[in-house]
PDB file of C-alpha atoms in Angstrom:
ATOM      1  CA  UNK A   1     -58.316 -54.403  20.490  1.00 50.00           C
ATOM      2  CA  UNK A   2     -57.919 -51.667  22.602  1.00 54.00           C
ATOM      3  CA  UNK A   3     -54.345 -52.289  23.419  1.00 53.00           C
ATOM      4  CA  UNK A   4     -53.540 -52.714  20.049  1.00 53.00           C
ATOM      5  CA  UNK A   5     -54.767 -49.176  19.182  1.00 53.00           C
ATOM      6  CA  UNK A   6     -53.265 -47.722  22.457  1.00 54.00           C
ATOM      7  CA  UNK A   7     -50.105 -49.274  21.495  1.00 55.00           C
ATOM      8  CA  UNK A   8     -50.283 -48.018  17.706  1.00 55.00           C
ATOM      9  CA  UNK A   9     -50.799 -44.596  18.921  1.00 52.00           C
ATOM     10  CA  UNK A  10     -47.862 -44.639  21.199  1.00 57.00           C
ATOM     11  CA  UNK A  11     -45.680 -45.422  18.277  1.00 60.00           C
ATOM     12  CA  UNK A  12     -47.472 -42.593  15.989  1.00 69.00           C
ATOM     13  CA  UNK A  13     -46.215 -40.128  18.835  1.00 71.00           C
ATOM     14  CA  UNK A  14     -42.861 -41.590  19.013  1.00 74.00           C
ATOM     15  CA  UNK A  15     -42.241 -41.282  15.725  1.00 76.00           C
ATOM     16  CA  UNK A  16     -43.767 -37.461  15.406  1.00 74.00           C
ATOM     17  CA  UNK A  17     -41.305 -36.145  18.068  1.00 79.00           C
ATOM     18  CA  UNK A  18     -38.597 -38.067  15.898  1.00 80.00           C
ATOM     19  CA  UNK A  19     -39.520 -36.522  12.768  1.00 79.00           C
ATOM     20  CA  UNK A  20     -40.120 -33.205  14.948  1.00 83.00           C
ATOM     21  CA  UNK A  21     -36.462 -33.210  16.080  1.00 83.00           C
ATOM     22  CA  UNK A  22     -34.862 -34.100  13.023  1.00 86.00           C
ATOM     23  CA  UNK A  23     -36.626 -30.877  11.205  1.00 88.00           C
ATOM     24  CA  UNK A  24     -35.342 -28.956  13.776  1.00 86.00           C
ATOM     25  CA  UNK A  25     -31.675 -30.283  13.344  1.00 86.00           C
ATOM     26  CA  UNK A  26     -31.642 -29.376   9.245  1.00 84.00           C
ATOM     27  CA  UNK A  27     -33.302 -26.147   9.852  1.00 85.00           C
ATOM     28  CA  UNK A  28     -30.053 -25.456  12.512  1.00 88.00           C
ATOM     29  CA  UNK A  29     -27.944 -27.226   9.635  1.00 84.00           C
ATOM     30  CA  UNK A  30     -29.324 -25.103   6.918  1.00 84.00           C
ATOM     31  CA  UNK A  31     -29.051 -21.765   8.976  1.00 86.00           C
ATOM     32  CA  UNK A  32     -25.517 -22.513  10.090  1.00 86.00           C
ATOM     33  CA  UNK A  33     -24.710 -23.030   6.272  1.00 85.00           C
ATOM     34  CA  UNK A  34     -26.316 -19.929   5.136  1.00 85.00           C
ATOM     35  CA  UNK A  35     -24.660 -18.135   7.652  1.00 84.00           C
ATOM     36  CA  UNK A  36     -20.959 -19.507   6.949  1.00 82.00           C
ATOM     37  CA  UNK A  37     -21.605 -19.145   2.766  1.00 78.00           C
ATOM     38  CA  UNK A  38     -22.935 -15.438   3.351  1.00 76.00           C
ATOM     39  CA  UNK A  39     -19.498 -14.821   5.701  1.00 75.00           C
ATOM     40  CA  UNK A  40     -17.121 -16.783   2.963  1.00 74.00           C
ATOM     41  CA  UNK A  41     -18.866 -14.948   0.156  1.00 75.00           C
ATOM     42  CA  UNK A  42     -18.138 -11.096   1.960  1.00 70.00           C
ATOM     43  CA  UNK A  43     -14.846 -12.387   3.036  1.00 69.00           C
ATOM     44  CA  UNK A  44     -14.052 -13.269  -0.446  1.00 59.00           C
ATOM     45  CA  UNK A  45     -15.395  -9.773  -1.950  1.00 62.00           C
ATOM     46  CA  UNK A  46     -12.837  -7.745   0.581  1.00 59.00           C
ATOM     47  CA  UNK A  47     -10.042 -10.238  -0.401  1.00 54.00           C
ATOM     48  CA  UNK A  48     -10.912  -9.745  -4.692  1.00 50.00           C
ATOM     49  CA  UNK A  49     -11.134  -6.135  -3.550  1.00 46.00           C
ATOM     50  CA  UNK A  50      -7.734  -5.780  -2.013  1.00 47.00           C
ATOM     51  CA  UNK A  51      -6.092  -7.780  -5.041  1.00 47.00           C
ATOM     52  CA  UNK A  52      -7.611  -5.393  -7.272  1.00 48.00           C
ATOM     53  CA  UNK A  53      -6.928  -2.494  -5.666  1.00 46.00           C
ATOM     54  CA  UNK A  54      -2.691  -3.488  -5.517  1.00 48.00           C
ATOM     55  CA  UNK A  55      -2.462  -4.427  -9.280  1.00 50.00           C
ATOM     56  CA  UNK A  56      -5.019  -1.354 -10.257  1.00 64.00           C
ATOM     57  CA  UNK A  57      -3.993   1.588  -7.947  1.00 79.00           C
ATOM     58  CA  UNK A  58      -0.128   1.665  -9.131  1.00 88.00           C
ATOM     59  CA  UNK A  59       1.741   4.639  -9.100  1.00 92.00           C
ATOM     60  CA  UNK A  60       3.748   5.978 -12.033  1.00 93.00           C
ATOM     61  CA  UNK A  61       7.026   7.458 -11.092  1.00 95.00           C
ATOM     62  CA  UNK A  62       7.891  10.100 -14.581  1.00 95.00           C
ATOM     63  CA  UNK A  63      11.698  10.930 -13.085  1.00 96.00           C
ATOM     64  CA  UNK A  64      13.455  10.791 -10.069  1.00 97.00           C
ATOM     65  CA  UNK A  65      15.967  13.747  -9.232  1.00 97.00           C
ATOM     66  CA  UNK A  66      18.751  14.332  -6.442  1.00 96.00           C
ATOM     67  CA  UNK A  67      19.914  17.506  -4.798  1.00 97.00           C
ATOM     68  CA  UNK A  68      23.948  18.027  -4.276  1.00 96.00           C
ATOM     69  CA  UNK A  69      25.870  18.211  -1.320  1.00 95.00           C
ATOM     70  CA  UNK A  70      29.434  19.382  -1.698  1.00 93.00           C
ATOM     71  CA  UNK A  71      29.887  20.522   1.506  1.00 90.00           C
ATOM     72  CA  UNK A  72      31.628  17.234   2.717  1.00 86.00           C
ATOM     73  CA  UNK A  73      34.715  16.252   0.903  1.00 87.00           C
ATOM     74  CA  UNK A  74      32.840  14.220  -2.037  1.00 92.00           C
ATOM     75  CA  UNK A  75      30.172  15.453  -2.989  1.00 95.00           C
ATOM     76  CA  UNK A  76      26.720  13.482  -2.414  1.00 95.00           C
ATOM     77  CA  UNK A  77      23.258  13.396  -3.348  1.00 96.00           C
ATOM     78  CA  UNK A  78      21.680  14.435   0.085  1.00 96.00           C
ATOM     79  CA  UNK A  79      17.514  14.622  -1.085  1.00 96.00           C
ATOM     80  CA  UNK A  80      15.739  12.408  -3.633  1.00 97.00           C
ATOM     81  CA  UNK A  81      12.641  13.866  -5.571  1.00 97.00           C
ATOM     82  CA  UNK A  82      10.275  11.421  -7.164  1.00 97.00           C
ATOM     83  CA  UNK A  83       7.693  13.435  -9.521  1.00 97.00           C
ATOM     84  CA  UNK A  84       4.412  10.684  -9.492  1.00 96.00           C
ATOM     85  CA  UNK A  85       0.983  10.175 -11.275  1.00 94.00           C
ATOM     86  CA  UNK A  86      -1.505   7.892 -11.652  1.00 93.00           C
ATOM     87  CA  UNK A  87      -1.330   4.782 -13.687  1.00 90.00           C
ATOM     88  CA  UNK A  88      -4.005   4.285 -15.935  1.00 88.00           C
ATOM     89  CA  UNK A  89      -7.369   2.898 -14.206  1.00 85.00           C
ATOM     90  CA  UNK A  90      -6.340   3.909 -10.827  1.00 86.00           C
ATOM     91  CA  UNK A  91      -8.593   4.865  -7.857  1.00 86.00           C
ATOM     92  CA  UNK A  92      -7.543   7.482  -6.066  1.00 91.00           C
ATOM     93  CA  UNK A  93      -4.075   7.025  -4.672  1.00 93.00           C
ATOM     94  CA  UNK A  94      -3.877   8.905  -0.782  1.00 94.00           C
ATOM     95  CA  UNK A  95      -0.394   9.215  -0.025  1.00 95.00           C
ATOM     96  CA  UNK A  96      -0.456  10.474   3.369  1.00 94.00           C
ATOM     97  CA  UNK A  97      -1.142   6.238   3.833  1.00 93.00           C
ATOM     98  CA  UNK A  98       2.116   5.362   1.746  1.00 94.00           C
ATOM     99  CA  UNK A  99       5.271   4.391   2.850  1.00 95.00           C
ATOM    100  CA  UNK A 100       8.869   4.685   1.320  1.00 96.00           C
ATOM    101  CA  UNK A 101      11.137   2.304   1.773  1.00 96.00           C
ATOM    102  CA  UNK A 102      15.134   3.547   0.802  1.00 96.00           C
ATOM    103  CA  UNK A 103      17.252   0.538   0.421  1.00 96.00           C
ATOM    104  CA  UNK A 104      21.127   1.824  -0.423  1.00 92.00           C
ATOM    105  CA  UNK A 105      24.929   0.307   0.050  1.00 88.00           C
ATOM    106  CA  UNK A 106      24.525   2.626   3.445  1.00 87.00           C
ATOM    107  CA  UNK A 107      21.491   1.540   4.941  1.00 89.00           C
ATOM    108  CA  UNK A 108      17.522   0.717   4.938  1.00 93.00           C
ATOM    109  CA  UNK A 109      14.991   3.960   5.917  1.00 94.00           C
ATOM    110  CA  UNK A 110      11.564   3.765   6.276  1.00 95.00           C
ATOM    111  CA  UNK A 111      10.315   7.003   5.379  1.00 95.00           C
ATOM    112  CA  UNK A 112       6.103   7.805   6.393  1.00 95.00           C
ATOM    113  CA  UNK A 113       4.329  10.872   5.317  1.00 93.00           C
ATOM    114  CA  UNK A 114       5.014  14.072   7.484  1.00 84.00           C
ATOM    115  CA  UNK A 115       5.776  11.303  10.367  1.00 79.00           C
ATOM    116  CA  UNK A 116       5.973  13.022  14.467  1.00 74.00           C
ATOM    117  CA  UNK A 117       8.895  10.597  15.079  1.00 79.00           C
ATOM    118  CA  UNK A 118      11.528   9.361  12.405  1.00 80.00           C
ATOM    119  CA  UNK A 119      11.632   9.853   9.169  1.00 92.00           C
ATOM    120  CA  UNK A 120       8.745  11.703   6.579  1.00 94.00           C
ATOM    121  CA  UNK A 121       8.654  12.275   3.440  1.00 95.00           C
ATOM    122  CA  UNK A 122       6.870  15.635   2.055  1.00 95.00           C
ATOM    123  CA  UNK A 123       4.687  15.811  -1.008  1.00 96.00           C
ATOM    124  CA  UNK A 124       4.851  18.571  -3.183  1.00 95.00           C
ATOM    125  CA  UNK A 125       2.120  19.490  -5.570  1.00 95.00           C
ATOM    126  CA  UNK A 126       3.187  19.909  -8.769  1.00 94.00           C
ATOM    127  CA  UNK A 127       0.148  19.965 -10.638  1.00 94.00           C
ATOM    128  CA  UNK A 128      -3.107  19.806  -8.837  1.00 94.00           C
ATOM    129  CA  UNK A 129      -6.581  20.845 -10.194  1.00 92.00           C
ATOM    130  CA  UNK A 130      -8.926  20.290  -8.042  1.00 91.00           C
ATOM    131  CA  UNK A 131      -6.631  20.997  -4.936  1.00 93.00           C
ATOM    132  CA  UNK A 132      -6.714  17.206  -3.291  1.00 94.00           C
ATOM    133  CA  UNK A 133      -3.492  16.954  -1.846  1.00 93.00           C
ATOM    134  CA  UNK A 134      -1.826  14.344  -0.996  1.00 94.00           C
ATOM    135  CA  UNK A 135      -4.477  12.658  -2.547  1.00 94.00           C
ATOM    136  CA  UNK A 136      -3.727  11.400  -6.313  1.00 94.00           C
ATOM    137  CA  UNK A 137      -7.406  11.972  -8.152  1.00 92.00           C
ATOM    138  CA  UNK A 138      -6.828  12.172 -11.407  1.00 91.00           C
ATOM    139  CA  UNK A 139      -4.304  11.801 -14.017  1.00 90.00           C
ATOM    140  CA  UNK A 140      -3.765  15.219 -14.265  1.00 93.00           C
ATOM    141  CA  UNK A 141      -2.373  15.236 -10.910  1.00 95.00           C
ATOM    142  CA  UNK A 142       1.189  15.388 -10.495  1.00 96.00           C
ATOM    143  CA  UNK A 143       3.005  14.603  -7.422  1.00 97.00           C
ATOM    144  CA  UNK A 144       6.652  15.120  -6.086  1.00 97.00           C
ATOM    145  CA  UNK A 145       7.337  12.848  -3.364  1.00 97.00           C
ATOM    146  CA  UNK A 146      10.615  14.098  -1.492  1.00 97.00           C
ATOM    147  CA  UNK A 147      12.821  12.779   1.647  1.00 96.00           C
ATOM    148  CA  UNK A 148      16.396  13.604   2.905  1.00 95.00           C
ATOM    149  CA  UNK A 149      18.788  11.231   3.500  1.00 95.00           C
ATOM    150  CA  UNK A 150      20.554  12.728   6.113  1.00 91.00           C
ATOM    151  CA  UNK A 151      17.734  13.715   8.374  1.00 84.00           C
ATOM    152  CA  UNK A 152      18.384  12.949  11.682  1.00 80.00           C
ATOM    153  CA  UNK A 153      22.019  10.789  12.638  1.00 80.00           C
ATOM    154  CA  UNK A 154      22.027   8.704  10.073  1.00 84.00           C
ATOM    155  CA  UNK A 155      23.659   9.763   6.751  1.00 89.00           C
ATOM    156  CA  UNK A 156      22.257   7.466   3.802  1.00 93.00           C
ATOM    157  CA  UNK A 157      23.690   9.835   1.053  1.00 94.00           C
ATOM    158  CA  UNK A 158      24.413   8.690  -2.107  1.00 95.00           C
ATOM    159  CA  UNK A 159      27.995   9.118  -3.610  1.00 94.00           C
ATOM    160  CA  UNK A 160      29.118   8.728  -7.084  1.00 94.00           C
ATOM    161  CA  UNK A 161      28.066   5.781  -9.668  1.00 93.00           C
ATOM    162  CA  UNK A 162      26.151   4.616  -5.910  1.00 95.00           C
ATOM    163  CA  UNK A 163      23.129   3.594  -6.662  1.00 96.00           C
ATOM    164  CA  UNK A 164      19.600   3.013  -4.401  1.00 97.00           C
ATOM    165  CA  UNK A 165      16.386   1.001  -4.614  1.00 97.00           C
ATOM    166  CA  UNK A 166      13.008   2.833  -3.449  1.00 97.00           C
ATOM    167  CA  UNK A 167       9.853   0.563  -2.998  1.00 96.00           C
ATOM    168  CA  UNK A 168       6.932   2.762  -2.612  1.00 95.00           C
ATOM    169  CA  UNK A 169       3.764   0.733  -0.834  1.00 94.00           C
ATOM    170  CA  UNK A 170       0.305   2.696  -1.017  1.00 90.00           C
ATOM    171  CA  UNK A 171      -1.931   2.233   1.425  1.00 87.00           C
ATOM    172  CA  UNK A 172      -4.148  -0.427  -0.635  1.00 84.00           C
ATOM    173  CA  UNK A 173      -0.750  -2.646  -0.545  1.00 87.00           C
ATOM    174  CA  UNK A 174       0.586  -1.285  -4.106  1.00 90.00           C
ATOM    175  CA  UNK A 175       3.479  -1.226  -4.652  1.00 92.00           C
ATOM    176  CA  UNK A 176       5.960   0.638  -7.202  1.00 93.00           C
ATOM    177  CA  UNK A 177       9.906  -0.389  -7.146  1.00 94.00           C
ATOM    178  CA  UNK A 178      12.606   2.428  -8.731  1.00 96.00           C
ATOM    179  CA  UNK A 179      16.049   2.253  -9.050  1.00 96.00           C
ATOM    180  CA  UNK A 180      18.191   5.798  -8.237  1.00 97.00           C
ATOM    181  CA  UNK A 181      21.961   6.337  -9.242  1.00 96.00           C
ATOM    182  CA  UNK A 182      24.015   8.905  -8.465  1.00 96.00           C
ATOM    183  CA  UNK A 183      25.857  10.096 -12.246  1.00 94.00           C
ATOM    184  CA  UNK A 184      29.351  10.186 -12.656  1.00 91.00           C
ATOM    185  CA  UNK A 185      29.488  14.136 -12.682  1.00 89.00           C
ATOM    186  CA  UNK A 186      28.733  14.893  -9.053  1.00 91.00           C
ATOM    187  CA  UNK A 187      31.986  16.599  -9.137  1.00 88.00           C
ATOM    188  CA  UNK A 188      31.022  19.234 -11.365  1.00 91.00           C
ATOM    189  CA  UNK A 189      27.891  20.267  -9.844  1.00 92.00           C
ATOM    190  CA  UNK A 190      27.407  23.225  -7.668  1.00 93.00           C
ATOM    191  CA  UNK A 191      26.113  22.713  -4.193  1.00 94.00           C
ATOM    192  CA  UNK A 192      22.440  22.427  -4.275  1.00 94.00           C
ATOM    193  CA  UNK A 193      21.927  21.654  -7.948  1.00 94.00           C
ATOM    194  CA  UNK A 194      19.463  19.401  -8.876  1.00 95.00           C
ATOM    195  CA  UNK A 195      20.408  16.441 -11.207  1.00 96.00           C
ATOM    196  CA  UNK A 196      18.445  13.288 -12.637  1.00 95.00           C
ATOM    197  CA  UNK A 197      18.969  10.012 -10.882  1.00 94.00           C
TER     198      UNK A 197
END
């Protein structure tokens, strides 16, 4: 009889340790899931963030303007002007973290804001009423973003009927796409008039 006991009490530990062990491996389980749902869940918040942020935080380009050259045989449009606001139910836009990318029949520039080494682009407050920039924080602001095209030794000037696109990429991954032509009447201008693009 004793045995028998012994022997049933051997089993009752046995089993105890088993049941033990197996709480222990679905508490791990159910930490390790917790942990990876919490991590998808934040990761999933930044990336719904982001998305937002490029389709809501646009910019708004009004007009886009060129400044003569007719110092070289033809004359050319030798600085573009892009006056810029807000688009409705934007956050603020900083553009110090934009870039400008120039694509023309001459060449691609990558133009950065008030860049130590290449090529910048300046921007010009226009209208700013609470004094913020290069910061777009309001749609009262408004912005002119301006860049040569024959900074440096490359010459990326524009000549008559040519034509340019300009891809503007915030800092939130935004982006804005304008086309720029040089009119017909280039030859009539004076050198340093402004003329729309």
């Amino acid at each position: 009889m004793n045995a028998a006991t012994d022997q049933r009490g051997q089993v009752g530990v046995e089993t105890l340790i088993v049941f033990i062990a197996m709480i222990l491996v679905a508490a791990i389980a159910a930490t390790m899931m917790i942990t990876t749902v919490s991590s998808l869940q934040s990761t999933a918040e930044t990336s719904s963030q982001d998305s937002q942020d490029q389709v809501t935080n646009q910019l708004l380009i009004l007009s886009a303007t060129g400044r003569v050259d007719t110092s070289t045989a033809e004359p050319r449009i030798d600085r573009v002007q892009l006056s810029v606001m807000p688009a409705p139910g934007a956050s603020e836009i900083d553009l110090s973290g934009a870039s400008v990318e120039y694509i023309g029949s001459n060449g691609v520039r990558n133009y950065s804001y008030e860049a130590a080494y290449g090529d910048s682009f300046e921007v010009i407050a226009t209208a700013d009423p609470d004094g913020t920039a290069p910061v777009l924080t309001s749609r009262d602001d408004r912005y002119t973003i301006a860049f040569d095209l024959d900074a440096g030794d490359r010459d990326t000037t524009l000549a008559t009927g040519e034509s340019a696109t300009l891809r503007i990429v915030g800092a939130s991954g935004a982006e804005t796409t304008w086309i720029v032509t040089a009119p017909h009447s280039l030859d009539r201008a004076d050198d340093g008039d402004v003329v729309e693009l």
